[in-house]
Short mmCIF file of C-alpha atoms and ligand atoms in Angstrom, two decimals:
data_model
loop_
_atom_site.label_atom_id
_atom_site.label_comp_id
_atom_site.label_asym_id
_atom_site.label_seq_id
_atom_site.Cartn_x
_atom_site.Cartn_y
_atom_site.Cartn_z
CA UNK T 1 -47.44 15.78 -26.43
CA UNK T 2 -48.38 12.11 -26.91
CA UNK T 3 -49.85 10.63 -23.76
CA UNK T 4 -49.99 6.86 -23.46
CA UNK T 5 -51.40 4.63 -20.77
CA UNK T 6 -49.14 1.96 -19.42
CA UNK T 7 -50.79 -1.18 -18.14
CA UNK T 8 -49.49 -4.14 -16.17
CA UNK T 9 -48.40 -6.65 -18.80
CA UNK T 10 -48.97 -10.36 -18.89
CA UNK T 11 -47.50 -11.51 -15.59
CA UNK T 12 -48.27 -15.16 -15.96
CA UNK T 13 -50.04 -16.71 -13.02
CA UNK T 14 -49.71 -13.54 -10.93
CA UNK T 15 -53.08 -11.95 -10.15
CA UNK T 16 -54.12 -9.53 -7.51
CA UNK T 17 -50.53 -9.00 -6.42
CA UNK T 18 -49.43 -6.21 -4.12
CA UNK T 19 -47.50 -3.19 -5.33
CA UNK T 20 -44.62 -3.04 -2.87
CA UNK T 21 -42.57 -0.26 -4.42
CA UNK T 22 -43.08 2.47 -6.98
CA UNK T 23 -39.78 3.17 -8.62
CA UNK T 24 -40.57 6.31 -10.63
CA UNK T 25 -42.02 9.70 -9.82
CA UNK T 26 -44.17 12.13 -11.77
CA UNK T 27 -41.85 14.19 -13.99
CA UNK T 28 -39.20 11.44 -14.26
CA UNK T 29 -37.74 10.94 -17.71
CA UNK T 30 -37.48 7.22 -18.19
CA UNK T 31 -36.02 4.91 -20.82
CA UNK T 32 -37.33 1.68 -22.27
CA UNK T 33 -37.05 -1.10 -19.66
CA UNK T 34 -36.77 1.24 -16.69
CA UNK T 35 -38.40 -0.54 -13.77
CA UNK T 36 -41.65 1.23 -12.96
CA UNK T 37 -42.75 -0.66 -9.89
CA UNK T 38 -42.28 -3.90 -8.02
CA UNK T 39 -45.10 -6.30 -7.31
CA UNK T 40 -44.88 -9.20 -4.95
CA UNK T 41 -46.86 -12.35 -4.33
CA UNK T 42 -46.30 -14.85 -1.54
CA UNK T 43 -43.62 -16.57 -3.56
CA UNK T 44 -41.96 -14.09 -5.86
CA UNK T 45 -41.36 -10.46 -6.64
CA UNK T 46 -41.06 -8.88 -10.06
CA UNK T 47 -40.36 -5.50 -11.52
CA UNK T 48 -42.67 -4.09 -14.16
CA UNK T 49 -40.52 -2.50 -16.88
CA UNK T 50 -41.45 0.47 -19.07
CA UNK T 51 -42.32 -0.70 -22.58
CA UNK T 52 -40.71 2.46 -23.94
CA UNK T 53 -39.26 5.76 -22.82
CA UNK T 54 -41.01 9.01 -21.99
CA UNK T 55 -41.86 11.39 -19.18
CA UNK T 56 -44.09 10.17 -16.35
CA UNK T 57 -47.19 12.36 -16.32
CA UNK T 58 -49.37 10.68 -13.74
CA UNK T 59 -49.20 7.66 -11.46
CA UNK T 60 -52.34 5.55 -11.35
CA UNK T 61 -51.30 3.18 -8.60
CA UNK T 62 -49.84 3.50 -5.13
CA UNK T 63 -47.91 1.22 -2.78
CA UNK T 64 -50.26 -1.35 -1.29
CA UNK T 65 -52.60 -1.50 -4.29
CA UNK T 66 -53.39 -4.92 -5.70
CA UNK T 67 -52.86 -5.27 -9.44
CA UNK T 68 -53.26 -7.86 -12.17
CA UNK T 69 -52.43 -7.97 -15.87
CA UNK T 70 -54.18 -5.04 -17.47
CA UNK T 71 -54.24 -2.75 -14.42
CA UNK T 72 -53.43 0.82 -15.35
CA UNK T 73 -50.04 1.82 -13.97
CA UNK T 74 -49.30 5.31 -15.19
CA UNK T 75 -49.57 7.87 -17.96
CA UNK T 76 -46.48 8.49 -20.04
CA UNK T 77 -45.73 11.36 -22.40
CA UNK T 78 -43.83 9.69 -25.20
CA UNK T 79 -43.40 12.72 -27.46
CA UNK T 80 -39.99 12.56 -29.06
CA UNK T 81 -39.35 9.04 -27.80
CA UNK T 82 -38.94 6.12 -30.14
CA UNK T 83 -41.40 3.39 -29.24
CA UNK T 84 -39.18 0.42 -28.63
CA UNK T 85 -41.84 -2.02 -29.62
CA UNK T 86 -42.79 -0.31 -32.83
CA UNK T 87 -42.20 -3.50 -34.73
CA UNK T 88 -44.57 -5.41 -32.50
CA UNK T 89 -48.11 -6.06 -33.66
CA UNK T 90 -50.60 -3.33 -32.97
CA UNK T 91 -54.07 -4.26 -31.76
CA UNK T 92 -57.04 -2.10 -31.46
CA UNK T 93 -58.83 -3.57 -28.51
CA UNK T 94 -57.72 -4.26 -25.00
CA UNK T 95 -58.03 -7.82 -23.73
CA UNK T 96 -56.66 -8.34 -20.22
CA UNK T 97 -55.94 -12.01 -20.90
CA UNK T 98 -53.54 -11.14 -23.72
CA UNK T 99 -50.42 -9.07 -23.27
CA UNK T 100 -51.62 -5.59 -23.94
CA UNK T 101 -49.81 -2.93 -22.17
CA UNK T 102 -50.01 0.49 -23.63
CA UNK T 103 -52.66 2.58 -25.17
CA UNK T 104 -52.28 5.97 -26.68
CA UNK T 105 -54.49 8.46 -24.90
CA UNK T 106 -55.42 11.25 -27.19
CA UNK T 107 -54.34 14.54 -25.70
CA UNK T 108 -57.29 16.86 -25.28
CA UNK T 109 -56.33 19.23 -28.05
CA UNK T 110 -55.02 16.71 -30.60
CA UNK T 111 -57.30 13.72 -30.72
CA UNK T 112 -55.60 10.61 -32.03
CA UNK T 113 -56.86 7.07 -32.55
CA UNK T 114 -56.32 4.71 -29.62
CA UNK T 115 -53.54 2.28 -30.22
CA UNK T 116 -52.38 -0.60 -28.11
CA UNK T 117 -48.96 -2.05 -28.37
CA UNK T 118 -47.87 -5.53 -27.41
CA UNK T 119 -44.83 -5.79 -25.25
CA UNK T 120 -42.32 -7.95 -27.02
CA UNK T 121 -41.20 -10.93 -24.95
CA UNK T 122 -38.00 -9.23 -23.86
CA UNK T 123 -40.10 -6.72 -21.97
CA UNK T 124 -41.98 -9.27 -19.96
CA UNK T 125 -40.82 -9.19 -16.35
CA UNK T 126 -39.06 -12.10 -14.70
CA UNK T 127 -40.15 -13.03 -11.21
CA UNK T 128 -37.45 -13.69 -8.60
CA UNK T 129 -37.90 -15.41 -5.30
CA UNK T 130 -39.25 -12.85 -2.88
CA UNK T 131 -37.31 -14.09 0.10
CA UNK T 132 -33.87 -15.37 -0.86
CA UNK T 133 -32.20 -17.40 1.85
CA UNK T 134 -28.67 -16.47 2.74
CA UNK T 135 -25.80 -18.28 4.31
CA UNK T 136 -26.94 -17.37 7.80
CA UNK T 137 -30.47 -18.52 7.04
CA UNK T 138 -31.77 -14.93 7.24
CA UNK T 139 -34.15 -13.91 4.49
CA UNK T 140 -32.90 -10.96 2.45
CA UNK T 141 -36.00 -9.27 1.26
CA UNK T 142 -35.30 -7.09 -1.77
CA UNK T 143 -37.01 -6.34 -5.03
CA UNK T 144 -35.35 -7.22 -8.36
CA UNK T 145 -34.52 -3.57 -9.02
CA UNK T 146 -32.81 -3.23 -5.63
CA UNK T 147 -30.92 -6.46 -6.28
CA UNK T 148 -29.86 -5.12 -9.67
CA UNK T 149 -28.78 -1.83 -8.12
CA UNK T 150 -26.81 -3.69 -5.45
CA UNK T 151 -25.20 -5.85 -8.14
CA UNK T 152 -24.08 -2.75 -10.05
CA UNK T 153 -22.30 -1.61 -6.89
CA UNK T 154 -20.55 -4.95 -6.58
CA UNK T 155 -22.83 -6.33 -3.87
CA UNK T 156 -23.88 -9.77 -4.94
CA UNK T 157 -27.55 -10.36 -4.57
CA UNK T 158 -28.13 -13.87 -3.37
CA UNK T 159 -24.77 -13.77 -1.64
CA UNK T 160 -23.94 -12.98 1.92
CA UNK T 161 -23.34 -9.32 1.18
CA UNK T 162 -26.96 -8.39 0.58
CA UNK T 163 -27.94 -10.09 3.79
CA UNK T 164 -25.64 -7.73 5.69
CA UNK T 165 -27.91 -4.84 4.73
CA UNK T 166 -30.72 -4.08 7.14
CA UNK T 167 -33.93 -3.30 5.30
CA UNK T 168 -36.00 -0.35 6.42
CA UNK T 169 -38.97 -1.09 4.15
CA UNK T 170 -42.19 -2.85 5.12
CA UNK T 171 -41.49 -6.29 6.59
CA UNK T 172 -37.77 -5.50 6.64
CA UNK T 173 -37.53 -5.14 2.86
CA UNK T 174 -34.19 -3.75 1.65
CA UNK T 175 -34.79 -0.50 -0.20
CA UNK T 176 -32.50 1.29 -2.63
CA UNK T 177 -31.71 3.86 0.07
CA UNK T 178 -30.70 1.07 2.44
CA UNK T 179 -28.16 -0.14 -0.14
CA UNK T 180 -26.86 3.42 -0.66
CA UNK T 181 -26.56 4.03 3.08
CA UNK T 182 -24.82 0.71 3.63
CA UNK T 183 -22.25 1.41 0.90
CA UNK T 184 -21.62 4.92 2.30
CA UNK T 185 -21.11 3.51 5.77
CA UNK T 186 -18.74 0.81 4.47
CA UNK T 187 -16.66 3.37 2.57
CA UNK T 188 -16.40 5.56 5.65
CA UNK T 189 -14.92 2.72 7.68
CA UNK T 190 -11.14 2.44 8.14
CA UNK T 191 -9.62 0.46 5.25
CA UNK T 192 -9.13 -2.79 7.12
CA UNK T 193 -12.72 -2.86 8.24
CA UNK T 194 -14.01 -2.04 4.76
CA UNK T 195 -12.26 -5.05 3.27
CA UNK T 196 -13.66 -7.27 5.93
CA UNK T 197 -10.72 -7.57 8.32
CA UNK T 198 -12.87 -6.44 11.20
CA UNK T 199 -10.33 -4.05 12.75
CA UNK T 200 -11.70 -2.02 15.57
CA UNK T 201 -11.16 1.67 14.74
CA UNK T 202 -7.90 3.16 16.05
CA UNK T 203 -8.49 5.12 19.25
CA UNK T 204 -8.24 8.90 18.99
CA UNK T 205 -5.67 9.94 21.56
CA UNK T 206 -5.01 13.43 22.83
CA UNK T 207 -1.21 13.30 23.07
CA UNK T 208 -1.05 16.74 24.73
CA UNK T 209 -2.21 14.98 27.88
CA UNK T 210 1.23 13.37 28.04
CA UNK T 211 3.52 16.19 26.94
CA UNK T 212 4.32 18.85 24.35
CA UNK T 213 3.64 17.98 20.72
CA UNK T 214 3.96 19.50 17.25
CA UNK T 215 1.70 18.50 14.36
CA UNK T 216 3.16 18.29 10.86
CA UNK T 217 1.11 17.74 7.71
CA UNK T 218 2.06 14.58 5.84
CA UNK T 219 3.51 15.23 2.37
CA UNK T 220 1.39 14.32 -0.63
CA UNK T 221 3.79 11.49 -1.48
CA UNK T 222 3.64 10.13 2.07
CA UNK T 223 -0.15 10.13 2.00
CA UNK T 224 -0.29 8.41 -1.36
CA UNK T 225 2.43 5.87 -0.67
CA UNK T 226 1.07 5.30 2.84
CA UNK T 227 -2.33 4.28 1.51
CA UNK T 228 -0.72 1.98 -1.08
CA UNK T 229 1.67 0.42 1.41
CA UNK T 230 -1.16 -0.22 3.83
CA UNK T 231 -3.33 -1.84 1.17
CA UNK T 232 -0.46 -3.96 -0.11
CA UNK T 233 0.53 -5.05 3.37
CA UNK T 234 -2.95 -6.23 4.33
CA UNK T 235 -4.02 -7.61 0.95
CA UNK T 236 -0.98 -9.71 -0.03
CA UNK T 237 0.13 -12.45 2.37
CA UNK T 238 3.81 -11.58 2.76
CA UNK T 239 6.62 -13.98 3.53
CA UNK T 240 10.17 -12.68 3.76
CA UNK T 241 13.06 -14.95 2.87
CA UNK T 242 16.48 -13.86 4.19
CA UNK T 243 19.78 -14.79 2.63
CA UNK T 244 23.33 -13.53 2.18
CA UNK T 245 25.35 -13.20 -1.00
CA UNK T 246 29.13 -13.25 -1.09
CA UNK T 247 29.94 -10.10 -3.09
CA UNK T 248 33.66 -9.97 -2.30
CA UNK T 249 34.72 -10.55 -5.90
CA UNK T 250 31.91 -8.40 -7.29
CA UNK T 251 32.93 -5.50 -5.06
CA UNK T 252 36.60 -5.88 -6.12
CA UNK T 253 35.52 -5.84 -9.75
CA UNK T 254 33.20 -2.85 -9.23
CA UNK T 255 35.98 -0.86 -7.55
CA UNK T 256 38.40 -1.74 -10.35
CA UNK T 257 35.91 -0.31 -12.83
CA UNK T 258 35.08 2.91 -10.99
CA UNK T 259 37.60 5.13 -12.84
CA UNK T 260 36.62 3.80 -16.22
CA UNK T 261 32.96 4.32 -15.37
CA UNK T 262 33.67 7.85 -14.09
CA UNK T 263 35.35 8.69 -17.42
CA UNK T 264 32.03 7.73 -19.05
CA UNK T 265 30.23 9.93 -16.55
CA UNK T 266 28.80 7.00 -14.61
CA UNK T 267 28.82 6.21 -10.89
CA UNK T 268 29.01 2.45 -10.96
CA UNK T 269 27.00 1.16 -8.00
CA UNK T 270 26.31 -2.25 -6.56
CA UNK T 271 22.65 -1.69 -7.32
CA UNK T 272 23.30 -1.72 -11.08
CA UNK T 273 24.84 -5.21 -10.84
CA UNK T 274 22.06 -6.33 -8.56
CA UNK T 275 19.48 -5.28 -11.17
CA UNK T 276 21.17 -7.47 -13.79
CA UNK T 277 21.24 -10.41 -11.39
CA UNK T 278 17.55 -9.85 -10.56
CA UNK T 279 16.56 -10.04 -14.22
CA UNK T 280 18.53 -13.26 -14.57
CA UNK T 281 16.60 -14.70 -11.61
CA UNK T 282 13.28 -13.43 -12.99
CA UNK T 283 13.97 -15.24 -16.25
CA UNK T 284 14.72 -18.42 -14.36
CA UNK T 285 11.67 -18.10 -12.09
CA UNK T 286 8.96 -16.48 -14.24
CA UNK T 287 6.31 -16.57 -11.52
CA UNK T 288 8.25 -13.74 -9.85
CA UNK T 289 7.81 -11.65 -13.01
CA UNK T 290 4.05 -11.84 -12.79
CA UNK T 291 0.88 -10.34 -11.37
CA UNK T 292 -2.34 -11.91 -10.21
CA UNK T 293 -5.13 -11.12 -12.64
CA UNK T 294 -7.88 -8.94 -11.18
CA UNK T 295 -10.30 -11.90 -11.22
CA UNK T 296 -7.92 -13.85 -8.97
CA UNK T 297 -8.20 -16.80 -11.37
CA UNK T 298 -5.08 -16.31 -13.46
CA UNK T 299 -1.45 -15.34 -13.25
CA UNK T 300 -0.28 -12.78 -15.78
CA UNK T 301 3.30 -13.65 -16.77
CA UNK T 302 5.25 -10.72 -18.16
CA UNK T 303 7.68 -11.09 -21.03
CA UNK T 304 9.29 -7.73 -20.32
CA UNK T 305 11.66 -6.89 -17.49
CA UNK T 306 11.01 -3.46 -16.00
CA UNK T 307 12.58 -3.16 -12.55
CA UNK T 308 11.65 -0.46 -10.04
CA UNK T 309 13.88 0.79 -7.24
CA UNK T 310 12.79 2.45 -4.02
CA UNK T 311 14.22 5.93 -3.82
CA UNK T 312 14.34 7.94 -0.65
CA UNK T 313 13.45 11.60 -1.31
CA UNK T 314 12.90 14.51 1.10
CA UNK T 315 9.15 14.17 0.45
CA UNK T 316 9.00 10.43 0.95
CA UNK T 317 9.43 7.18 -0.90
CA UNK T 318 9.02 6.95 -4.68
CA UNK T 319 9.71 4.02 -7.00
CA UNK T 320 11.11 4.95 -10.42
CA UNK T 321 11.17 2.12 -12.94
CA UNK T 322 14.05 1.20 -15.23
CA UNK T 323 12.58 -0.29 -18.38
CA UNK T 324 13.90 -3.33 -20.25
CA UNK T 325 16.72 -4.00 -17.82
CA UNK T 326 17.43 -7.22 -19.75
CA UNK T 327 18.42 -5.16 -22.81
CA UNK T 328 20.75 -2.76 -20.97
CA UNK T 329 24.31 -3.18 -19.76
CA UNK T 330 25.43 -2.45 -16.21
CA UNK T 331 26.84 0.97 -17.18
CA UNK T 332 23.54 2.03 -18.77
CA UNK T 333 21.61 0.82 -15.74
CA UNK T 334 23.93 2.70 -13.37
CA UNK T 335 23.53 5.87 -15.43
CA UNK T 336 19.76 5.55 -15.45
CA UNK T 337 19.66 4.83 -11.71
CA UNK T 338 21.46 8.10 -11.05
CA UNK T 339 19.33 10.10 -13.49
CA UNK T 340 16.03 8.79 -12.16
CA UNK T 341 17.12 9.23 -8.52
CA UNK T 342 18.03 12.84 -9.24
CA UNK T 343 14.74 13.52 -10.98
CA UNK T 344 12.89 11.91 -8.06
CA UNK T 345 14.69 14.04 -5.49
CA UNK T 346 14.05 17.17 -7.54
CA UNK T 347 10.36 16.18 -7.79
CA UNK T 348 10.63 16.10 -11.56
CA UNK T 349 9.83 12.45 -12.06
CA UNK T 350 6.99 11.92 -14.51
CA UNK T 351 4.16 9.58 -13.54
CA UNK T 352 4.89 7.15 -16.37
CA UNK T 353 8.46 6.77 -15.07
CA UNK T 354 6.93 5.13 -12.00
CA UNK T 355 4.62 2.76 -13.84
CA UNK T 356 4.89 -0.67 -15.39
CA UNK T 357 7.35 -2.21 -12.93
CA UNK T 358 7.57 -6.01 -12.69
CA UNK T 359 9.69 -6.30 -9.54
CA UNK T 360 11.20 -3.82 -7.08
CA UNK T 361 14.60 -3.46 -5.45
CA UNK T 362 14.83 -1.56 -2.19
CA UNK T 363 18.36 -0.79 -1.06
CA UNK T 364 19.08 0.45 2.42
CA UNK T 365 22.69 -0.69 2.11
CA UNK T 366 24.00 2.87 1.90
CA UNK T 367 22.39 3.59 5.27
CA UNK T 368 22.73 0.46 7.41
CA UNK T 369 20.89 -2.44 8.96
CA UNK T 370 21.22 -6.18 8.74
CA UNK T 371 17.82 -7.17 7.31
CA UNK T 372 14.29 -5.83 6.90
CA UNK T 373 10.91 -6.90 5.59
CA UNK T 374 10.11 -4.84 2.48
CA UNK T 375 6.45 -4.44 1.48
CA UNK T 376 5.55 -5.81 -1.95
CA UNK T 377 4.78 -3.13 -4.51
CA UNK T 378 1.50 -4.74 -5.66
CA UNK T 379 0.41 -5.84 -8.23
CA UNK T 380 4.02 -7.05 -8.39
CA UNK T 381 4.46 -10.26 -6.43
CA UNK T 382 7.92 -9.82 -4.95
CA UNK T 383 10.45 -7.25 -3.81
CA UNK T 384 14.04 -7.60 -2.70
CA UNK T 385 15.60 -5.57 0.07
CA UNK T 386 19.36 -5.04 0.34
CA UNK T 387 20.98 -4.21 3.65
CA UNK T 388 24.52 -3.14 4.44
CA UNK T 389 27.20 -5.50 3.20
CA UNK T 390 29.63 -6.52 5.96
CA UNK T 391 32.90 -8.38 6.15
CA UNK T 392 32.19 -11.69 7.86
CA UNK T 393 34.14 -14.84 8.61
CA UNK T 394 32.84 -17.47 6.19
CA UNK T 395 33.76 -21.13 6.48
CA UNK T 396 35.71 -22.39 3.48
CA UNK T 397 35.12 -26.13 3.22
CA UNK T 398 38.08 -26.68 0.88
CA UNK T 399 40.68 -24.97 3.04
CA UNK T 400 38.84 -25.81 6.24
CA UNK T 401 39.24 -22.30 7.51
CA UNK T 402 37.30 -19.11 8.02
CA UNK T 403 37.84 -16.47 5.39
CA UNK T 404 36.89 -12.80 5.49
CA UNK T 405 34.18 -12.33 2.88
CA UNK T 406 31.96 -9.34 2.06
CA UNK T 407 28.43 -10.56 2.61
CA UNK T 408 25.38 -8.73 1.27
CA UNK T 409 22.15 -9.35 3.21
CA UNK T 410 19.14 -10.06 0.98
CA UNK T 411 15.52 -9.82 2.18
CA UNK T 412 13.05 -11.13 -0.38
CA UNK T 413 9.36 -10.52 0.39
CA UNK T 414 6.95 -12.41 -1.82
CA UNK T 415 3.22 -12.87 -2.18
CA UNK T 416 2.52 -16.33 -0.86
CA UNK T 417 -0.65 -16.59 -2.98
CA UNK T 418 1.62 -16.77 -6.01
CA UNK T 419 5.00 -17.97 -4.78
CA UNK T 420 5.71 -20.98 -2.60
CA UNK T 421 8.34 -20.90 0.10
CA UNK T 422 10.56 -23.31 -1.82
CA UNK T 423 10.63 -20.98 -4.83
CA UNK T 424 11.34 -18.04 -2.54
CA UNK T 425 14.44 -19.83 -1.26
CA UNK T 426 15.40 -20.90 -4.80
CA UNK T 427 15.15 -17.32 -6.01
CA UNK T 428 17.51 -15.94 -3.34
CA UNK T 429 19.88 -18.89 -3.82
CA UNK T 430 19.97 -18.09 -7.52
CA UNK T 431 20.71 -14.43 -6.80
CA UNK T 432 23.43 -15.46 -4.36
CA UNK T 433 25.03 -17.56 -7.06
CA UNK T 434 24.87 -14.79 -9.66
CA UNK T 435 26.27 -12.17 -7.31
CA UNK T 436 29.07 -14.39 -6.04
CA UNK T 437 30.37 -14.71 -9.59
CA UNK T 438 28.93 -12.11 -11.96
CA UNK T 439 30.58 -13.84 -14.94
CA UNK T 440 27.61 -16.20 -14.73
CA UNK T 441 25.39 -13.34 -15.87
CA UNK T 442 27.03 -13.67 -19.29
CA UNK T 443 26.00 -17.29 -19.66
N1 LIG U 1 26.33 -2.30 1.48
C1 LIG U 1 27.33 -1.47 1.76
N2 LIG U 1 27.47 -0.27 1.17
C2 LIG U 1 26.53 0.09 0.29
C3 LIG U 1 25.48 -0.73 -0.07
C4 LIG U 1 25.40 -1.98 0.57
N3 LIG U 1 24.42 -2.84 0.32
N4 LIG U 1 24.71 -0.11 -0.98
C5 LIG U 1 25.27 1.08 -1.20
N5 LIG U 1 26.37 1.19 -0.44
C6 LIG U 1 27.27 2.30 -0.42
C7 LIG U 1 27.55 2.79 -1.81
O1 LIG U 1 28.62 2.08 -2.36
C8 LIG U 1 27.84 4.22 -1.57
O2 LIG U 1 29.17 4.33 -1.09
P1 LIG U 1 30.23 5.42 -1.69
O3 LIG U 1 29.49 6.73 -1.52
O4 LIG U 1 31.39 5.22 -0.87
O5 LIG U 1 30.35 5.06 -3.11
C9 LIG U 1 26.94 4.58 -0.43
O6 LIG U 1 26.58 3.40 0.20
C10 LIG U 1 25.68 5.32 -0.82
O7 LIG U 1 25.02 4.62 -1.83
P2 LIG U 1 23.63 5.15 -2.31
O8 LIG U 1 22.58 4.61 -1.45
O9 LIG U 1 23.62 6.60 -2.51
O10 LIG U 1 23.52 4.58 -3.78
P3 LIG U 1 22.89 3.30 -4.25
O11 LIG U 1 23.09 3.23 -5.71
O12 LIG U 1 23.30 2.14 -3.48
O13 LIG U 1 21.32 3.52 -3.96
C11 LIG U 1 19.20 4.56 -4.04
C12 LIG U 1 20.55 4.43 -4.70
C13 LIG U 1 18.35 5.48 -4.84
C14 LIG U 1 18.55 3.18 -3.95
C15 LIG U 1 19.40 5.05 -2.62
O14 LIG U 1 20.00 6.31 -2.65
C16 LIG U 1 18.13 5.16 -1.83
O15 LIG U 1 17.31 6.06 -1.98
N6 LIG U 1 17.96 4.20 -0.90
C17 LIG U 1 16.80 4.20 -0.01
C18 LIG U 1 15.75 3.24 -0.49
C19 LIG U 1 14.66 3.12 0.54
O16 LIG U 1 14.26 4.09 1.17
N7 LIG U 1 14.17 1.91 0.74
C20 LIG U 1 13.26 1.62 1.77
C21 LIG U 1 11.94 1.41 1.17
S1 LIG U 1 10.91 0.57 2.23
O17 LIG U 1 10.77 -0.82 1.49
#
């Protein structure tokens, strides 16, 4: 056992300052730089760091004590700990005006010479303003260690967040426990409230008051996708652009190819052509093949073209991803669509088959409907919905007559933080052009 005394270091012009918090307990194992206590003057607060690691044997101060440089703080057993300041000069006498901090105390059974160790400059504490003013003019009273703790949890000291925490310490000081309790309470709030949308909580309604009910557990997929859909819906400002593509010729071509595709074991679907057209549009409008960087400062443009498709399964919605759609032909894409859909419905889809998508296609065309507003599969920035293609009378300017054309409804939802309305309309116009004459995809 090597017991050392730890003194208050040189704290500049601070003298006779109040100990407002003791941050360690007897028996605590602490590392170099661990904050031992916080002292506060009228103008600033500062943490006193440990000059080296060890086990706290005895506290020599209590909250409310007044201390100055040289006041004894605690006794530390440093056996087995490397003294961080071992390269610092060693002095043999204690002078409060200098920066002495630690003295070895000879344990009763193993007397050892007294040694004092200077704290190297990096160990000298930095004062911070004791009462930071926040946006609302309210003082947020918190010690440096509490501010640091809050910062580690993503609460920005000096910002409005810290001022939202009510301090339970003396004079309303925010304590570590106040930060912990605040974070717990925030996490327990419904999602919208936690991200600052200020939703009032949904009322709990006893539906049996109104009639017979049956309660079914949500599937795992529904719970997972529900949470993601909710987050995406509230976090990305959605705009949905509607359009219609004339797929009369495409559908004729697809039908003419069905037998040949079947001989190759492929069910040639409209979706396979749509995927090719989507990649063509993504190349032309790269901001659609992008994600916002986590810092919100940059756009990450992707040079690969992995396209996901929403697949309806008995357990709920999943989104398998077809990789490198730009490098595959329509037959390959159709084959992969069928394979991945089957795996999804048999619950055999691997997690990595649902990752890495750049853009999503959601087709409800096989079921019905005229349009819908798909939710962006964030961090992607856009998704296209397909509804049921219908024969419609379309005005032909050249022949000045209405012609029956097969029109495919397109619903493009995009993240307005990344994509402007004009580009949204350009993107669907481009798709319309590609789908109306798929020979263009070869160009
Ligand atoms: N208009 C008219 N008919 C369409 C069509 C459209 N837009 N899209 C498909 N069809 C037809 C197909 O040609 C097929 O007809 P036949 O059986 O006569 O050949 C039939 O509808 C069924 O097609 P399908 O839906 O099985 O196949 P697909 O390749 O078009 O779609 C898949 C595959 C996986 C996308 C689809 O099965 C599916 O799961 N769709 C649901 C997606 C979903 O839930 N989206 C909502 C998510 S919320 O954003």
